[in-house]
XYZ file of C-alpha atoms in Angstrom:
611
model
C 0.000 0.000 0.000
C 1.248 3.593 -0.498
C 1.984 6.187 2.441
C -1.220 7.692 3.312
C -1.168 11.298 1.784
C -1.818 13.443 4.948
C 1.073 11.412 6.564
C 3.576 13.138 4.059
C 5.286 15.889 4.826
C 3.618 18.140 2.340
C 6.078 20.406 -0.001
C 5.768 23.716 -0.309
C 4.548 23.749 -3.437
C 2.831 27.187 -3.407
C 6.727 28.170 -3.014
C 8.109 26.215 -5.482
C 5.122 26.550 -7.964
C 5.190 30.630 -7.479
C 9.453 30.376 -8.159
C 8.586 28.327 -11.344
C 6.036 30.042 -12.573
C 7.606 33.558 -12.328
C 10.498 31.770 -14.668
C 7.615 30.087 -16.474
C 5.940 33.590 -17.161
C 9.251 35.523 -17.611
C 9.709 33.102 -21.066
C 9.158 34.670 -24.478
C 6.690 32.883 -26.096
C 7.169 30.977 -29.527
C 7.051 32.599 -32.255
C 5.181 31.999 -35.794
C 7.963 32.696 -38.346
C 6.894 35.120 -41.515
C 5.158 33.066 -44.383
C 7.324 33.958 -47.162
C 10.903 33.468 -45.223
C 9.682 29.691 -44.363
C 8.081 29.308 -48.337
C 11.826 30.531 -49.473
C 13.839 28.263 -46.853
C 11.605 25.481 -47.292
C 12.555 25.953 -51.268
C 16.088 25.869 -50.507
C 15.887 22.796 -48.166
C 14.547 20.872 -51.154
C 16.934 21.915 -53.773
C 19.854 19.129 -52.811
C 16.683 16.484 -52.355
C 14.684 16.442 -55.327
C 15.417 16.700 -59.521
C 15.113 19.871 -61.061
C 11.430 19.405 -62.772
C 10.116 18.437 -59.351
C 11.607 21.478 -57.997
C 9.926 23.666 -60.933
C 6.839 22.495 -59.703
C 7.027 23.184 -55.987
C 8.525 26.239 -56.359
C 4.703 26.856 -58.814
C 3.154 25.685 -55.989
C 4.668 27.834 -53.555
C 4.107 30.839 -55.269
C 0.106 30.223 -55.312
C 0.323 29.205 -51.834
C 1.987 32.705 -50.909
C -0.534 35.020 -53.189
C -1.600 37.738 -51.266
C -5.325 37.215 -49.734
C -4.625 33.471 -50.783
C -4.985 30.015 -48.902
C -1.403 30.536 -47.197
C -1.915 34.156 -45.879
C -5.188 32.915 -44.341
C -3.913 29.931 -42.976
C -1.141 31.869 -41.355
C -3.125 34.601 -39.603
C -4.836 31.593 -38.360
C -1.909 30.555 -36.525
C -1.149 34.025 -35.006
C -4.302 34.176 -33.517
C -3.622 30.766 -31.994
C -0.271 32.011 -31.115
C -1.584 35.161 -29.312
C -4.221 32.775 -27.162
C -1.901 29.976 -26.038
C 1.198 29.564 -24.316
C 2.411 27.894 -26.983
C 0.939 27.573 -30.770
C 2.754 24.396 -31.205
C 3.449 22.392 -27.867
C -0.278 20.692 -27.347
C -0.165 19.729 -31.610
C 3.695 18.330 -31.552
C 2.564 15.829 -28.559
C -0.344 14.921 -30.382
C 0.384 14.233 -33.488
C 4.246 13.156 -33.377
C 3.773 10.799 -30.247
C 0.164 10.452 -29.027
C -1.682 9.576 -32.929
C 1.602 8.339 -33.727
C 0.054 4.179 -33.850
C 3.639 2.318 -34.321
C 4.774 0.471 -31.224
C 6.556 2.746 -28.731
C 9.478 0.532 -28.594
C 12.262 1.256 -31.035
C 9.555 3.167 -33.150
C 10.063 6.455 -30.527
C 11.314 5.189 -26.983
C 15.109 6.208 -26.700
C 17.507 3.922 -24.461
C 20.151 4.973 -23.062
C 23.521 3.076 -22.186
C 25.337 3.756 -19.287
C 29.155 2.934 -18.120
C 29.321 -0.612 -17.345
C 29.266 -0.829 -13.302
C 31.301 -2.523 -11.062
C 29.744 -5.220 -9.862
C 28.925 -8.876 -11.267
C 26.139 -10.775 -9.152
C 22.998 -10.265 -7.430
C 24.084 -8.486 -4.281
C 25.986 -6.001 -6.543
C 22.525 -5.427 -8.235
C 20.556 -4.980 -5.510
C 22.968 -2.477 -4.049
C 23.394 -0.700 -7.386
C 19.591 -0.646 -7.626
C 18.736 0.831 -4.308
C 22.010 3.460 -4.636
C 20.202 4.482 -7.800
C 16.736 4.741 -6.717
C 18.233 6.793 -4.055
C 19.707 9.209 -6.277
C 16.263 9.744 -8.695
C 15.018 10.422 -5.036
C 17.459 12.998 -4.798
C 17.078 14.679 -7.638
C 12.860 14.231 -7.130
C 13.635 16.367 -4.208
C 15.376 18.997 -6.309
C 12.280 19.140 -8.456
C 9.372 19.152 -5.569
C 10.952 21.981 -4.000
C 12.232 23.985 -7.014
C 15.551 24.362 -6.419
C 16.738 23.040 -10.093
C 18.944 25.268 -11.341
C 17.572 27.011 -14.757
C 19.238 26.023 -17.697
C 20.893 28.136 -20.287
C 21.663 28.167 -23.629
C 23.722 30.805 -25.769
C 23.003 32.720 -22.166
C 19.030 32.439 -22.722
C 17.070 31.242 -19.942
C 15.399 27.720 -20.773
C 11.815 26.592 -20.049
C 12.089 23.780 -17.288
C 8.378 22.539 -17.863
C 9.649 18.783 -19.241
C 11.608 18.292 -15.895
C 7.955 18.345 -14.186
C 6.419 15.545 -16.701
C 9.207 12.656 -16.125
C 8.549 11.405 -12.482
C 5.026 9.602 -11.566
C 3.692 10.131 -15.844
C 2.577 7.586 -17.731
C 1.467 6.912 -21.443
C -2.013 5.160 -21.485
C -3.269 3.459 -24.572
C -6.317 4.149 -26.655
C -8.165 2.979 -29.861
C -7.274 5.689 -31.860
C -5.004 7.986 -29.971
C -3.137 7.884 -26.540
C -2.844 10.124 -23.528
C -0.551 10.814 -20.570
C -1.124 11.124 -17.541
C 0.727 13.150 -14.736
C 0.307 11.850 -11.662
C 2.975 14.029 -9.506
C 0.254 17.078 -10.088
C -2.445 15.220 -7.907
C -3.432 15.985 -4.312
C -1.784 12.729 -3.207
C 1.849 12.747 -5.281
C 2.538 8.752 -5.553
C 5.414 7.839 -2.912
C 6.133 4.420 -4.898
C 8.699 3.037 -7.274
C 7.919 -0.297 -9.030
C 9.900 -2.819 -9.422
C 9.903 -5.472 -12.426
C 11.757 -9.061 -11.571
C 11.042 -12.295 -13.636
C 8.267 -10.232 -15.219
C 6.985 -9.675 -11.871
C 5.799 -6.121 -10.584
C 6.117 -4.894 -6.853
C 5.168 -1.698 -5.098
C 7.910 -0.274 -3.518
C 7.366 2.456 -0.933
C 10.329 5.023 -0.640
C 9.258 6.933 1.785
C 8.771 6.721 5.665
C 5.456 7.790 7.035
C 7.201 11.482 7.826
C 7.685 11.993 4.186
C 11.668 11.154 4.437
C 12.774 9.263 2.179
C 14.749 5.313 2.752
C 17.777 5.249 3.275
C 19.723 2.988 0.920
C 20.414 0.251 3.359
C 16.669 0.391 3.306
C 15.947 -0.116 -0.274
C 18.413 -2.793 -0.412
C 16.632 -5.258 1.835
C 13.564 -4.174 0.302
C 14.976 -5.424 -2.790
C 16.112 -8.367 -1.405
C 12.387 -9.477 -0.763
C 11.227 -8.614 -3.916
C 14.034 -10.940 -5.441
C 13.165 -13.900 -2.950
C 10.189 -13.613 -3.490
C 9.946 -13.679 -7.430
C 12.578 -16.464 -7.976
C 10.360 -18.268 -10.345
C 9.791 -16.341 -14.034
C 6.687 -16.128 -14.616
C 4.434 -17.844 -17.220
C 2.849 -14.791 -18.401
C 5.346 -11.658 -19.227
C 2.286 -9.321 -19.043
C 4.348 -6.004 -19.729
C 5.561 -7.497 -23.293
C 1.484 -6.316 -24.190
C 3.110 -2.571 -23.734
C 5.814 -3.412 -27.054
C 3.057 -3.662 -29.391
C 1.481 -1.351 -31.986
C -1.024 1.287 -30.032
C -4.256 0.400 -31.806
C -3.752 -3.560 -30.681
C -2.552 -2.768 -27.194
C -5.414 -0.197 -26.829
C -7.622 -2.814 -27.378
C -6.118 -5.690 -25.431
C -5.532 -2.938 -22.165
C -9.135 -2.612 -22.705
C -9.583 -6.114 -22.420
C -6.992 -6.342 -19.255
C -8.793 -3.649 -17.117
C -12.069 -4.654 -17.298
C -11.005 -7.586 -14.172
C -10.888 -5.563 -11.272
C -7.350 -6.502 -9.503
C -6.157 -6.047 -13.424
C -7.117 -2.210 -13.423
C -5.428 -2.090 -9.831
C -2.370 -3.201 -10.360
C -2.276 -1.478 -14.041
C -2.885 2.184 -11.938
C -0.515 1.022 -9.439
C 2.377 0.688 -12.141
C 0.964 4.213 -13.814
C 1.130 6.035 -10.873
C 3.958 4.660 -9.588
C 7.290 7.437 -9.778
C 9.786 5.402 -12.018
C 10.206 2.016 -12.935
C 13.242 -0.273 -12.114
C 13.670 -3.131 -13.964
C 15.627 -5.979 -12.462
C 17.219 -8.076 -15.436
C 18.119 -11.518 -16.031
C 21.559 -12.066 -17.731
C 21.725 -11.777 -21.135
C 23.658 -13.723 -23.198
C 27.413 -12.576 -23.324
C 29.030 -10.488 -25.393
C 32.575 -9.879 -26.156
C 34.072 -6.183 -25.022
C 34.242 -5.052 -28.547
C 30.177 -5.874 -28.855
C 29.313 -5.260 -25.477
C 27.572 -1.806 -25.710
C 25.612 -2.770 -28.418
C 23.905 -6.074 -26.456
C 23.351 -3.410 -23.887
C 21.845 -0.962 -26.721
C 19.729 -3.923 -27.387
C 19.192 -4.831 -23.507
C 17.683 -1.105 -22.898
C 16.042 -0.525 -26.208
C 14.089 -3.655 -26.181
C 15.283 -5.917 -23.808
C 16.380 -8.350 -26.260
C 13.423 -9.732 -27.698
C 10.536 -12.204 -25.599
C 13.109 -14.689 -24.711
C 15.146 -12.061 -22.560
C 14.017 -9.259 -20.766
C 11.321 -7.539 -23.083
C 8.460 -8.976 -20.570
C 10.330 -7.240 -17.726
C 9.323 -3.860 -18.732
C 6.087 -1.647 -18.557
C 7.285 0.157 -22.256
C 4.193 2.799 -21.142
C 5.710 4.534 -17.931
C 8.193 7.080 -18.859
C 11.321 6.441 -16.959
C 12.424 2.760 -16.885
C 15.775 1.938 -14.974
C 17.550 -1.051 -16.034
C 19.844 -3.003 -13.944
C 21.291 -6.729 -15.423
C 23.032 -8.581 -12.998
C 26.360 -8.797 -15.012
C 26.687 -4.781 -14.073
C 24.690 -3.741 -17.729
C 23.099 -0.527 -16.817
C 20.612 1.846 -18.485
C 17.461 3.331 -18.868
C 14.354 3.416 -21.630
C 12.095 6.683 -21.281
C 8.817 7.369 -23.281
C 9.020 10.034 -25.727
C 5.752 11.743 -25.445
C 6.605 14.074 -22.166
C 10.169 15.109 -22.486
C 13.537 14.985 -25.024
C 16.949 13.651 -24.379
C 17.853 16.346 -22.393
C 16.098 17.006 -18.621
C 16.850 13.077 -18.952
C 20.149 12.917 -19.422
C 20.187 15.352 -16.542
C 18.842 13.448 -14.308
C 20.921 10.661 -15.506
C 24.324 12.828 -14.488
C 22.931 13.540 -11.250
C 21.843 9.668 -10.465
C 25.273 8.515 -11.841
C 27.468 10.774 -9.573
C 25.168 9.865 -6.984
C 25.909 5.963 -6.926
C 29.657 6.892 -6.694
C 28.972 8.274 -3.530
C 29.803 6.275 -0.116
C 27.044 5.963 2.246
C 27.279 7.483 4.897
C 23.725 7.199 6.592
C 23.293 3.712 8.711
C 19.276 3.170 9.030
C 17.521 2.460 11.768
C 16.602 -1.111 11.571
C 12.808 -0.512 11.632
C 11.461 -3.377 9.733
C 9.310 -2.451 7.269
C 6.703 -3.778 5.857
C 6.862 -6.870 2.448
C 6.561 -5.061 -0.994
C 3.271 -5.704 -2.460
C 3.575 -8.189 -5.105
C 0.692 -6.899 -8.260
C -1.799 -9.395 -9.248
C -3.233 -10.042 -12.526
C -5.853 -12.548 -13.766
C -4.773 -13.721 -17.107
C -7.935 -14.507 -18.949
C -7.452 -16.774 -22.255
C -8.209 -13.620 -24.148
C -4.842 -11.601 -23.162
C -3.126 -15.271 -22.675
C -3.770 -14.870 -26.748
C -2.887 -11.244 -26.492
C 0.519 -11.757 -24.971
C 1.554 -14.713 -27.492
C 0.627 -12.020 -30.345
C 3.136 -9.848 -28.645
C 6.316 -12.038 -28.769
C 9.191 -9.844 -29.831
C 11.899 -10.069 -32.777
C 13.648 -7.004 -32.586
C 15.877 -4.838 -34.380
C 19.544 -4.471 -33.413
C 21.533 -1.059 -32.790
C 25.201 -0.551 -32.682
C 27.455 1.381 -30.588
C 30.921 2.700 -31.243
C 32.913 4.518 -29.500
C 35.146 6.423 -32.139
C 38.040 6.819 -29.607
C 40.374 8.888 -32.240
C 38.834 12.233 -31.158
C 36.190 14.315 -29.594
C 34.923 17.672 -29.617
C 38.983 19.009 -28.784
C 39.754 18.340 -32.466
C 36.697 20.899 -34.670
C 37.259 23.335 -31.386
C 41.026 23.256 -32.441
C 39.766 24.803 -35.904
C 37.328 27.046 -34.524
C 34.507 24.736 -36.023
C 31.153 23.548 -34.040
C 31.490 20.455 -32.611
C 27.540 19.362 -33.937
C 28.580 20.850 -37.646
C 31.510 18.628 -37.893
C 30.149 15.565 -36.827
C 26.730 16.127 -39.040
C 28.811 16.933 -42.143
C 30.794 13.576 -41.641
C 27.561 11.737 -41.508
C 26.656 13.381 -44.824
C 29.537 12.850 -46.305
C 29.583 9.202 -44.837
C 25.870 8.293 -46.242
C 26.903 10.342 -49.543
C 29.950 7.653 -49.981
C 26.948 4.840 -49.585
C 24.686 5.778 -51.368
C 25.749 8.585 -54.118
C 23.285 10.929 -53.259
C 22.445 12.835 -50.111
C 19.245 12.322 -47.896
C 16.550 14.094 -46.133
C 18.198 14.506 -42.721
C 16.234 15.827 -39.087
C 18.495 16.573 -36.319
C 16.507 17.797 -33.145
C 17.005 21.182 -32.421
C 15.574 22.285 -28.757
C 12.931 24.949 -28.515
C 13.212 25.380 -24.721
C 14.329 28.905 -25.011
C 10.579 29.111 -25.088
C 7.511 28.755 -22.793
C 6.870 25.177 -23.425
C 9.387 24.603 -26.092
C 9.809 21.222 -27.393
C 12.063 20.693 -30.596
C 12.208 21.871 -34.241
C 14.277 20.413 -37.304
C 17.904 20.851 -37.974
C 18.292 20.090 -41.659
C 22.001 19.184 -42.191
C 21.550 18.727 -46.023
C 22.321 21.428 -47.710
C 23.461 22.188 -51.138
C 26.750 23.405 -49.214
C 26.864 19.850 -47.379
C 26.277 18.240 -51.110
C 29.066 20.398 -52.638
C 31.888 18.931 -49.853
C 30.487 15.364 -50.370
C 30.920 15.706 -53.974
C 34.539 17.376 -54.310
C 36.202 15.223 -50.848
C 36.740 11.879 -53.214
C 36.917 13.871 -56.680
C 40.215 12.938 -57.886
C 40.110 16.369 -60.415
C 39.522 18.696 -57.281
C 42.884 19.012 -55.538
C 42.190 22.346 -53.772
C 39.255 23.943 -52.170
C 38.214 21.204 -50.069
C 38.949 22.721 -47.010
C 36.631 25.967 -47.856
C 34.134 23.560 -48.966
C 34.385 21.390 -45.370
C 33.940 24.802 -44.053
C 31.325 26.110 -45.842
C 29.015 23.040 -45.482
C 30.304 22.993 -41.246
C 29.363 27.025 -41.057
C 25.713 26.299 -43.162
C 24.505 23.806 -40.192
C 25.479 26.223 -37.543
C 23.688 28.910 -39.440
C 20.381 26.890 -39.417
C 21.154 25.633 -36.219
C 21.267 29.106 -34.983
C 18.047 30.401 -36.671
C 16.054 26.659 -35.261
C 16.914 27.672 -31.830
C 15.177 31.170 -32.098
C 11.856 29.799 -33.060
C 12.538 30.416 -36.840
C 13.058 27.007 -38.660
C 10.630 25.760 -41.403
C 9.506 22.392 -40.010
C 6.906 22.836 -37.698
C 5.946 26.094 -39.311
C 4.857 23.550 -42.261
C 3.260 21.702 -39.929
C 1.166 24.067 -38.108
C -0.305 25.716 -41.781
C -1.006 22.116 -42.234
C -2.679 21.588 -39.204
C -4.422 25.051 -39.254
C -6.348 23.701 -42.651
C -7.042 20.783 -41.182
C -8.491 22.848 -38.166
C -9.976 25.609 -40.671
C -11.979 22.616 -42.266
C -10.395 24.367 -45.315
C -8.991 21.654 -48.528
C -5.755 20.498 -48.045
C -3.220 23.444 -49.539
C -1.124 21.925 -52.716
C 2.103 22.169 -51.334
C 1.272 19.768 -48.942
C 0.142 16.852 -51.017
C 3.012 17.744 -53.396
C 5.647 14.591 -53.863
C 8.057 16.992 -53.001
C 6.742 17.309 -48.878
C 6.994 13.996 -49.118
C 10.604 13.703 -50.083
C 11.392 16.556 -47.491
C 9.245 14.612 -44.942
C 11.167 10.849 -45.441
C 14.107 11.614 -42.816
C 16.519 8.475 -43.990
C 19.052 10.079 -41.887
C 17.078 10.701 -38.084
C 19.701 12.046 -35.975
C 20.164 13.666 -32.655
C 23.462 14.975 -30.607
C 23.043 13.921 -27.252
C 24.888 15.508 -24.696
C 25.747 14.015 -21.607
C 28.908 14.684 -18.788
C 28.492 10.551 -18.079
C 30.181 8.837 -20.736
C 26.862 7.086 -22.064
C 25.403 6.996 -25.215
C 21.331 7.383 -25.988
C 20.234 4.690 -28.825
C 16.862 4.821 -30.861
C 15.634 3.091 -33.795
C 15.224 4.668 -37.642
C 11.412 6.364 -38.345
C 11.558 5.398 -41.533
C 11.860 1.711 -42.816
C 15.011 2.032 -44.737
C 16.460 5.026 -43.095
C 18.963 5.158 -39.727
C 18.706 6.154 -36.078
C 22.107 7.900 -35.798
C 22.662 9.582 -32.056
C 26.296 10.865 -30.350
C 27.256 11.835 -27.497
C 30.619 13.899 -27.626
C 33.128 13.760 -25.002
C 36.838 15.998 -24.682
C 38.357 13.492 -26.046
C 36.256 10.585 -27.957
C 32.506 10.297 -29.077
C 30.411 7.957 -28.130
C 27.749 7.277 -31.051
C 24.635 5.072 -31.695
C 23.480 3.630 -35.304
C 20.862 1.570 -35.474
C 18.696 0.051 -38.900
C 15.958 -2.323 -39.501
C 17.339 -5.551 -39.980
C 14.283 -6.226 -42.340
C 15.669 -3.904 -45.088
C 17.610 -4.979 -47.646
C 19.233 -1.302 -48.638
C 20.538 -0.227 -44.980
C 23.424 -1.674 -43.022
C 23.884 -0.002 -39.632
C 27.373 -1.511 -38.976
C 28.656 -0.130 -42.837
C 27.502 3.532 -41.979
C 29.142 3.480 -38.461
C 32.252 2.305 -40.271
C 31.759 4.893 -42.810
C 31.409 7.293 -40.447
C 34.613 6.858 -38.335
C 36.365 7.065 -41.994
C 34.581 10.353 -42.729
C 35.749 11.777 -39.596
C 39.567 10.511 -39.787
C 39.506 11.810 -43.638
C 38.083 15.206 -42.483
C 40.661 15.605 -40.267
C 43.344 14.622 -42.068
C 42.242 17.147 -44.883
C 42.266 20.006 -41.989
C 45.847 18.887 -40.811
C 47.185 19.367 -44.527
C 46.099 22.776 -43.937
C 48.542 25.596 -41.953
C 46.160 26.750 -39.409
C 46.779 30.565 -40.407
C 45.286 29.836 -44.010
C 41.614 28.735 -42.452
């Protein structure tokens, strides 16, 4: 059972809530960029993507969509109005239709993993006292949150919106029909004062905090642990959770199914309200040093498939901590509330945390046995979970140990350009032509900013590509490489400030679809698809733990391609459908490491006083 409410210490959150909101308030608000800058960027986005006849007639299309009085101006003005009622135009849109319509299984499809250092530790006891050092530290930071003393980002010295730390602890996705929603539970009158914990597919309450609202001490946690483990020694028949990997529209209708029983619904609301999730692995199977971040990829992405771990998960609840007992640590989170960042945040803290020796010794007050969660497993989810069964796709992880960020900083360049320009170059040497590439870019320098769309192809980026292996261009590279590098941070620059084209497009889009108006031209034009089919989906990750975030591709013969840059080495994650023929994750991350040894090697043939 959780701590009765009134027994917790309650926190101050008119305090806290009155401090956030004054930084909340103090925000600019996003803007809605002008209609003919986005028409003439979103024309020059397209020009190294599509032939020139297609090109003719987008740029036709464009020009009726821009007519003065026409379909675009009204479309726009829509969206200004919106923009002048709301917070933000685009926040409550981007969640619904990029994660909560979005019907593709959450796994792989949108859930990021996250691979941390390997621990030191190698059997159970290890595990358990890794486990309950962790769940310690989330507590820590939890406090940090409840009574608002996070320190406010910045970025380029601009104050940051620190909304998404609020949705990560005690949220949950829940599945319907058609569409999903999350819920928050942390804004309730009763804040949930549980962890769960997963073991042989197996879920527990955990209380973590005593009845004066302090929270256990590790020592405590640990021998809580230890009697969820003895008492879940057996797997389980039924791997319930796996019912949380599948596509949306199918596990909408079997968790409609599951919560009609009555100690189903509990023990579902128990897991959705609970604050995080930690999931206590079996071993999987081993994997030589050279491979062994990418079995972990694998371990936190998916858990390795129906046979593994992948029924030891609840893929709905946000924050997932992963512990293996052969020291494999991670996390999976759930897109829809938050980005990379406030996670990897939060993973920093938790990390430096569990270096810590402890120093409190608990009282022994013996507490009470972890509730175990019951379900009744009618024949119709028995069928439901079979259905489920998981073959999944596999990511890789490098770590490209010849350099890091010191090496671009050495030549003045941006860390982000260089690295993005090597991955065009590197899919360029592939393939022979360049690709529609997204790299997130964060919005948070705005009330409820989420992300818009780096797009690292340019014709610049095309240009280097082209001349770097042309045997007739002997000089010029260099100015090309820095071109192409000083283009991305250019569009980088203008994303950040509210004034890319992406979700620009997308609201107009949306706006018709609100206006009840026909669908505008340029938007069923071959061409927004082209722009739209991101084979390169990519996302700098930064972190000061040297982990790396993995994801899968979001389109079926495109890449997942995610880096984490250190002083001296970068950590990166590539990851393809095994199911298509035309990709080959481990031949791009090769590529890549060559494109980033070659671009540095053209820079050193370079005196540093002619760049």
């Amino acid at each position: 059972m959780a701590v009765p409410s009134k027994l917790l210490k309650p926190v101050s959150l008119t305090k806290v809530a009155s401090r956030y909101l004054i930084h909340q308030d103090s925000l600019p608000k996003l803007p809605v960029p002008e209609l003919r800058q986005t028409c003439q960027r979103y024309l020059a986005v397209l020009e190294p993507l599509v032939s020139d006849e297609e090109l003719e007639h987008t740029r036709t299309l464009v020009a009726d969509f821009m007519v003065p009085g026409g379909v675009g101006e009204r479309l726009q003005k829509g969206l200004e109005r919106r923009a002048r009622k709301m917070d933000n135009w685009l926040s409550d849109w981007w969640l619904q239709s990029a994660y909560l319509e979005f019907r593709m299984p959450v796994v792989v499809y949108s859930s990021p993993g996250v691979v941390l250092p390997r621990a030191e530790f190698q059997d159970r006891q290890g595990q358990m006292r890794y486990a309950a050092k962790l769940i310690a530290g989330v507590l820590d930071f939890k406090t940090k949150i409840d009574n608002g003393t996070l320190p406010v980002e910045y970025m380029v010295g601009k104050p940051l919106c620190m909304n998404q730390y609020y949705q990560i602890l005690s949220s949950c996705r829940i599945p319907g029909p058609k569409r999903d929603m999350v819920v928050n539970h942390s804004l309730g009158k009763a804040p949930p004062t549980h962890v769960t914990v997963v073991h042989n597919y197996q879920f527990f309450v955990l209380d973590v905090y005593n009845s004066d609202g302090t929270p256990l001490t590790v020592d405590q946690i640990y021998m809580q642990l230890e009697k969820i483990w003895n008492s879940s020694l057996q797997t389980n028949k039924e791997p319930i959770g796996i019912l949380t990997s599948q596509h949306r529209n199918t596990w909408g209708k079997a968790y409609a199914n599951l919560i009609k029983d009555k100690t189903n619904k509990e023990s579902v609301r128990a897991i959705q309200k609970s604050i995080f999730i930690v999931c206590l692995d079996a071993p999987m199977p081993r994997a030589s040093d050279e491979m062994y971040r990418s079995r972990v990829a694998v371990q936190m992405l998916h858990g390795g498939g129906s046979r593994w771990n992948s029924g030891n998960r609840w893929f709905d609840k946000t924050l997932q901590f992963i512990i293996g007992e052969d020291g494999s640590c991670g996390l999976i989170y759930e897109h829809a509330p938050a980005e990379g960042p406030p996670i990897m945040s939060l993973v920093d803290h938790v990390v430096e945390y569990t270096k810590k020796s402890e120093m409190v010794r608990s009282p022994m007050i013996p507490l009470p046995m972890p509730q175990k969660l019951r379900f009744n497993i009618t024949p119709e989810t028995k069928k439901d979970i079979e259905k489920a069964n998981l073959i999944m796709r596999i990511p890789g992880v490098i770590v490209f140990s010849h350099f890091g960020k010191n090496v671009p900083k050495s030549y003045k360049m941006s860390p982000d350009a260089f690295i993005q320009i090597a991955l065009q170059l590197a899919y360029f040497r592939m393939y022979h032509v360049c690709c529609s590439t997204y790299e997130s870019a964060s919005l948070r320098m705005f009330r409820l900013g989420r992300t818009d769309t780096i797009r690292s192809t340019s014709m610049d980026s095309l240009r280097f590509a082209q001349a770097m292996d042309d045997p007739t261009k002997t000089v010029g590279k260099v100015a090309l490489l820095q071109k192409a590098v000083n283009a991305h941070r250019v569009y980088t620059d203008m994303a950040i400030r509210g004034q890319a084209i992406d979700r620009h497009l997308l609201g107009l889009k949306l706006q018709a679809i609100e206006d009840l108006t026909s669908m505008p031209e340029i938007f069923m034009d071959t061409s927004y698809a082209v722009a739209l089919h991101y084979s390169l989906s990519t996302s700098q990750v930064s972190a000061k733990t040297d982990c790396v975030m993995c994801y899968g591709p979001v389109v079926p013969d495109g890449y997942g391609v995610c880096y984490n840059s250190m002083q001296e080495h970068i950590n990166f994650s590539v990851s393809a459908f095994n199911s298509c023929a035309e990709t080959n994750a481990a031949k791009l991350a090769r590529g890549l490491e060559e494109a980033l040894l070659d671009m540095r090697a053209l820079l050193e043939q370079t005196p540093k006083a002619k760049l």
